[in-house]
Short mmCIF file of C-alpha atoms in Angstrom, two decimals:
data_model
loop_
_atom_site.label_atom_id
_atom_site.label_comp_id
_atom_site.label_asym_id
_atom_site.label_seq_id
_atom_site.Cartn_x
_atom_site.Cartn_y
_atom_site.Cartn_z
CA MET A 1 -31.39 -1.40 21.73
CA LYS A 2 -33.10 1.79 20.57
CA LYS A 3 -29.95 3.99 21.50
CA TYR A 4 -27.70 2.00 19.29
CA LEU A 5 -30.29 2.07 16.24
CA ILE A 6 -29.70 5.59 15.18
CA PRO A 7 -25.88 5.43 15.00
CA PHE A 8 -26.06 2.23 13.12
CA ILE A 9 -28.61 3.46 10.53
CA THR A 10 -26.48 6.47 10.18
CA LEU A 11 -23.20 4.48 9.97
CA LEU A 12 -24.98 2.54 6.99
CA ALA A 13 -26.27 5.53 5.40
CA VAL A 14 -22.63 7.15 5.48
CA SER A 15 -20.71 4.10 4.35
CA THR A 16 -23.07 3.69 1.57
CA LEU A 17 -22.93 7.18 0.55
CA SER A 18 -18.84 7.16 0.59
CA TYR A 19 -18.63 4.06 -1.50
CA MET A 20 -21.03 5.62 -4.12
CA TYR A 21 -19.52 9.12 -4.18
CA ASN A 22 -15.90 10.25 -3.82
CA LEU A 23 -16.50 13.61 -2.44
CA VAL A 24 -18.35 11.94 0.54
CA SER A 25 -14.72 10.74 1.91
CA PHE A 26 -13.48 14.41 2.00
CA ILE A 27 -16.41 15.65 3.78
CA LEU A 28 -16.07 12.87 6.38
CA LEU A 29 -12.40 13.90 6.63
CA MET A 30 -13.45 17.74 7.54
CA LEU A 31 -16.05 16.18 10.13
CA ILE A 32 -13.42 14.14 11.33
CA ALA A 33 -10.64 17.06 11.68
CA LEU A 34 -13.96 19.26 13.23
CA SER A 35 -14.40 16.65 15.92
CA LEU A 36 -10.70 16.55 16.71
CA ALA A 37 -10.79 20.33 17.24
CA PHE A 38 -13.97 20.03 19.52
CA LEU A 39 -12.29 17.33 21.59
CA LEU A 40 -9.40 19.28 22.18
CA ALA A 41 -11.27 22.35 22.92
CA ALA A 42 -13.46 20.29 25.53
CA GLY A 43 -10.23 18.99 26.93
CA ILE A 44 -8.82 21.90 27.79
CA LEU A 45 -12.28 23.60 29.02
CA LYS A 46 -12.56 20.35 31.33
CA ILE A 47 -9.26 21.36 32.89
CA PHE A 48 -10.96 24.39 34.41
CA ARG A 49 -14.80 23.08 34.58
CA ARG A 50 -14.34 19.20 36.10
CA ASP A 51 -18.00 18.98 36.16
CA LEU A 52 -18.23 19.28 32.37
CA ASP A 53 -20.84 16.65 31.03
CA LYS A 54 -19.08 13.41 29.54
CA LYS A 55 -22.13 13.28 26.76
CA TRP A 56 -20.17 16.35 25.19
CA LEU A 57 -17.16 14.14 24.65
CA LYS A 58 -19.19 11.32 23.38
CA ILE A 59 -20.99 13.05 20.62
CA PRO A 60 -17.47 13.87 18.67
CA LEU A 61 -16.64 10.51 19.58
CA VAL A 62 -19.45 8.80 17.70
CA ILE A 63 -19.25 11.13 14.77
CA MET A 64 -15.43 10.39 14.24
CA THR A 65 -16.21 6.65 14.52
CA VAL A 66 -19.04 6.97 11.98
CA CYS A 67 -16.73 9.15 9.64
CA ILE A 68 -13.44 7.03 9.99
CA THR A 69 -15.71 3.83 8.84
CA GLY A 70 -17.23 5.94 6.08
CA VAL A 71 -14.25 6.65 4.81
CA PHE A 72 -12.71 3.34 5.06
CA ILE A 73 -15.44 2.04 3.19
CA GLY A 74 -14.83 4.30 0.62
CA LEU A 75 -11.27 3.14 -0.17
CA PHE A 76 -12.59 0.01 -1.71
CA ARG A 77 -15.17 2.03 -4.09
CA PRO A 78 -13.70 0.49 -7.79
CA LEU A 79 -11.90 2.89 -10.03
CA GLU A 80 -13.11 3.33 -13.55
CA GLN A 81 -10.65 1.60 -15.96
CA ALA A 82 -7.78 4.12 -16.63
CA ILE A 83 -8.16 3.96 -20.44
CA ILE A 84 -10.45 2.98 -23.12
CA ASN A 85 -9.14 1.57 -26.26
CA THR A 86 -12.41 1.94 -28.52
CA GLY A 87 -13.32 5.34 -30.21
CA ASP A 88 -11.45 7.89 -31.93
CA ALA A 89 -8.55 9.86 -30.55
CA SER A 90 -10.87 12.40 -29.30
CA GLU A 91 -13.01 9.96 -27.30
CA LYS A 92 -9.95 8.21 -25.88
CA LEU A 93 -8.21 11.91 -24.36
CA ALA A 94 -11.44 12.87 -23.10
CA TYR A 95 -11.94 9.73 -21.25
CA ALA A 96 -8.09 9.57 -20.30
CA TYR A 97 -8.62 13.09 -18.73
CA LYS A 98 -11.76 12.12 -16.97
CA THR A 99 -10.10 9.19 -15.29
CA ASP A 100 -7.02 11.54 -14.60
CA GLN A 101 -9.15 13.96 -12.65
CA GLY A 102 -11.20 11.37 -11.24
CA ASP A 103 -8.38 9.47 -9.52
CA ARG A 104 -7.17 12.96 -7.84
CA MET A 105 -10.60 12.93 -6.34
CA THR A 106 -10.24 10.07 -4.27
CA VAL A 107 -9.05 9.94 -0.54
CA ARG A 108 -6.71 6.99 -1.81
CA ALA A 109 -4.37 9.31 -4.25
CA TYR A 110 -3.40 10.75 -1.04
CA LEU A 111 -2.30 7.78 0.75
CA GLY A 112 1.12 6.65 0.53
CA ILE A 113 -0.19 2.78 0.35
CA PHE A 114 -1.92 3.28 -2.67
CA LYS A 115 0.75 5.32 -4.29
CA ASP A 116 2.39 2.48 -6.67
CA ASN A 117 -1.31 1.82 -7.96
CA MET A 118 -2.06 5.55 -8.85
CA ALA A 119 1.42 5.67 -10.28
CA LYS A 120 0.33 2.75 -12.55
CA ARG A 121 -2.60 4.09 -13.72
CA ASP A 122 -0.99 7.52 -14.67
CA SER A 123 1.67 5.41 -16.51
CA ILE A 124 -1.09 3.90 -18.49
CA ARG A 125 -2.71 6.94 -19.44
CA LEU A 126 0.84 8.24 -20.60
CA GLU A 127 1.73 5.29 -22.70
CA GLN A 128 -1.49 5.79 -24.58
CA VAL A 129 -1.67 9.62 -24.94
CA ASN A 130 2.08 9.50 -26.25
CA LYS A 131 1.20 7.15 -28.66
CA LEU A 132 -1.46 9.02 -29.96
CA TYR A 133 0.89 12.08 -29.98
CA LYS A 134 3.13 10.18 -31.58
CA GLU A 135 1.20 8.97 -34.67
CA ASN A 136 0.25 12.94 -35.04
CA GLN A 137 -3.72 12.03 -33.99
CA ILE A 138 -4.12 14.98 -31.68
CA SER A 139 -5.13 17.96 -33.66
CA GLU A 140 -8.10 19.49 -32.02
CA PRO A 141 -7.85 22.23 -29.40
CA ILE A 142 -9.62 20.60 -26.50
CA ASP A 143 -7.73 17.42 -27.33
CA LYS A 144 -4.17 19.14 -26.97
CA PHE A 145 -5.76 20.27 -23.48
CA TYR A 146 -6.37 16.85 -22.34
CA ALA A 147 -3.31 15.64 -23.74
CA ALA A 148 -1.28 18.17 -22.04
CA PHE A 149 -2.91 17.53 -18.90
CA ILE A 150 -1.70 13.92 -19.00
CA PHE A 151 1.83 14.60 -19.82
CA HIS A 152 2.11 17.13 -17.13
CA HIS A 153 1.28 14.27 -14.78
CA SER A 154 4.25 12.62 -15.76
CA LYS A 155 7.78 12.76 -14.23
CA LYS A 156 9.98 13.67 -17.12
CA SER A 157 11.08 16.85 -18.36
CA ALA A 158 11.06 15.93 -22.17
CA TYR A 159 7.02 15.22 -21.36
CA PHE A 160 6.88 18.64 -19.77
CA GLU A 161 8.23 20.35 -22.97
CA ILE A 162 5.46 18.15 -24.73
CA ALA A 163 2.83 19.15 -22.40
CA GLN A 164 3.38 23.12 -22.44
CA LYS A 165 3.45 22.86 -26.39
CA LEU A 166 -0.04 21.37 -26.34
CA ALA A 167 -1.14 23.37 -23.62
CA ASN A 168 -0.09 26.68 -25.28
CA GLU A 169 -1.55 25.66 -28.78
CA ALA A 170 -4.84 25.06 -26.64
CA ALA A 171 -4.55 28.15 -24.92
CA SER A 172 -4.02 30.18 -28.00
CA VAL A 173 -7.30 29.06 -29.67
CA LEU A 174 -9.93 31.99 -29.59
CA LYS A 175 -12.66 29.62 -27.99
CA LEU A 176 -10.71 28.90 -25.19
CA LYS A 177 -9.38 32.11 -24.15
CA ASP A 178 -11.75 32.59 -21.47
CA ASP A 179 -11.40 29.01 -20.00
CA TYR A 180 -9.43 29.45 -16.60
CA VAL A 181 -8.14 25.99 -16.70
CA VAL A 182 -6.63 25.82 -20.09
CA GLN A 183 -4.88 29.27 -19.55
CA TRP A 184 -3.93 28.03 -16.02
CA LEU A 185 -2.49 24.87 -17.40
CA ALA A 186 -0.39 26.65 -20.05
CA LYS A 187 1.23 28.56 -17.39
CA ALA A 188 1.68 25.55 -15.19
CA THR A 189 3.22 23.21 -17.78
CA TYR A 190 5.88 26.14 -18.73
CA ASP A 191 6.74 26.64 -15.03
CA ARG A 192 7.06 22.48 -14.75
CA TRP A 193 9.06 22.17 -17.45
CA MET A 194 11.44 24.97 -16.71
CA VAL A 195 11.78 23.51 -12.70
CA SER A 196 12.55 20.27 -14.47
CA LEU A 197 15.47 22.02 -16.13
CA GLY A 198 16.73 23.35 -13.04
CA LYS A 199 15.54 27.03 -14.09
CA PRO A 200 13.21 29.38 -12.37
CA GLU A 201 9.40 29.23 -12.76
CA LYS A 202 7.61 32.46 -14.47
CA TYR A 203 4.18 31.96 -13.09
CA GLY A 204 4.59 30.64 -9.55
CA THR A 205 2.32 27.40 -10.23
CA GLN A 206 4.62 24.76 -8.92
CA ASP A 207 4.67 22.84 -5.40
CA LYS A 208 7.43 20.54 -4.93
CA PHE A 209 7.96 17.64 -7.01
CA SER A 210 10.35 14.93 -8.23
CA VAL A 211 11.35 14.52 -11.93
CA SER A 212 13.81 12.72 -14.01
CA VAL A 213 15.50 15.01 -16.66
CA GLU A 214 16.11 13.34 -20.46
#
């Protein structure tokens, strides 16, 4: 009975942490990869050493079981609502940016079964930010940066053009000149806009992605 106690407590602790913190799931995935690599190496070694103690195979299997369970439990961690409808434009943009980045720090963002849900959340943020843009409520440099990030996660060339305009304006402000992410976004939005138009990128920031040119 005692030999199952430690694995059970470990499983409970890992599952709890994975449910509470998104980063834990990524750490668990790394441990799973390391365990698989160890099992592969042990399997090769066993070909040459048939007397290899089987406990060296059980340990990574236990680790993998705990980690896989933890990742699975983490998938049930509820996401924050995509946007807020209270507060001024700056508060709405800051919140939309936070959830945009938060969504991309979850394992479910990289799993196909959650693709539609994540796309819907992007669409909700885009709709709100586009409304603020059309109403000329985006004026502060940092607000332009937040808005540009949301626009550049769209799928339309017209939105990439807006993203580039806002990101470039934010990057041109003196107090944001040394902000790496702001400066990177100005380049990334330009490249994404150009690629969406079938033109070569300038800064080499883009991976493959699909767009709808309008």
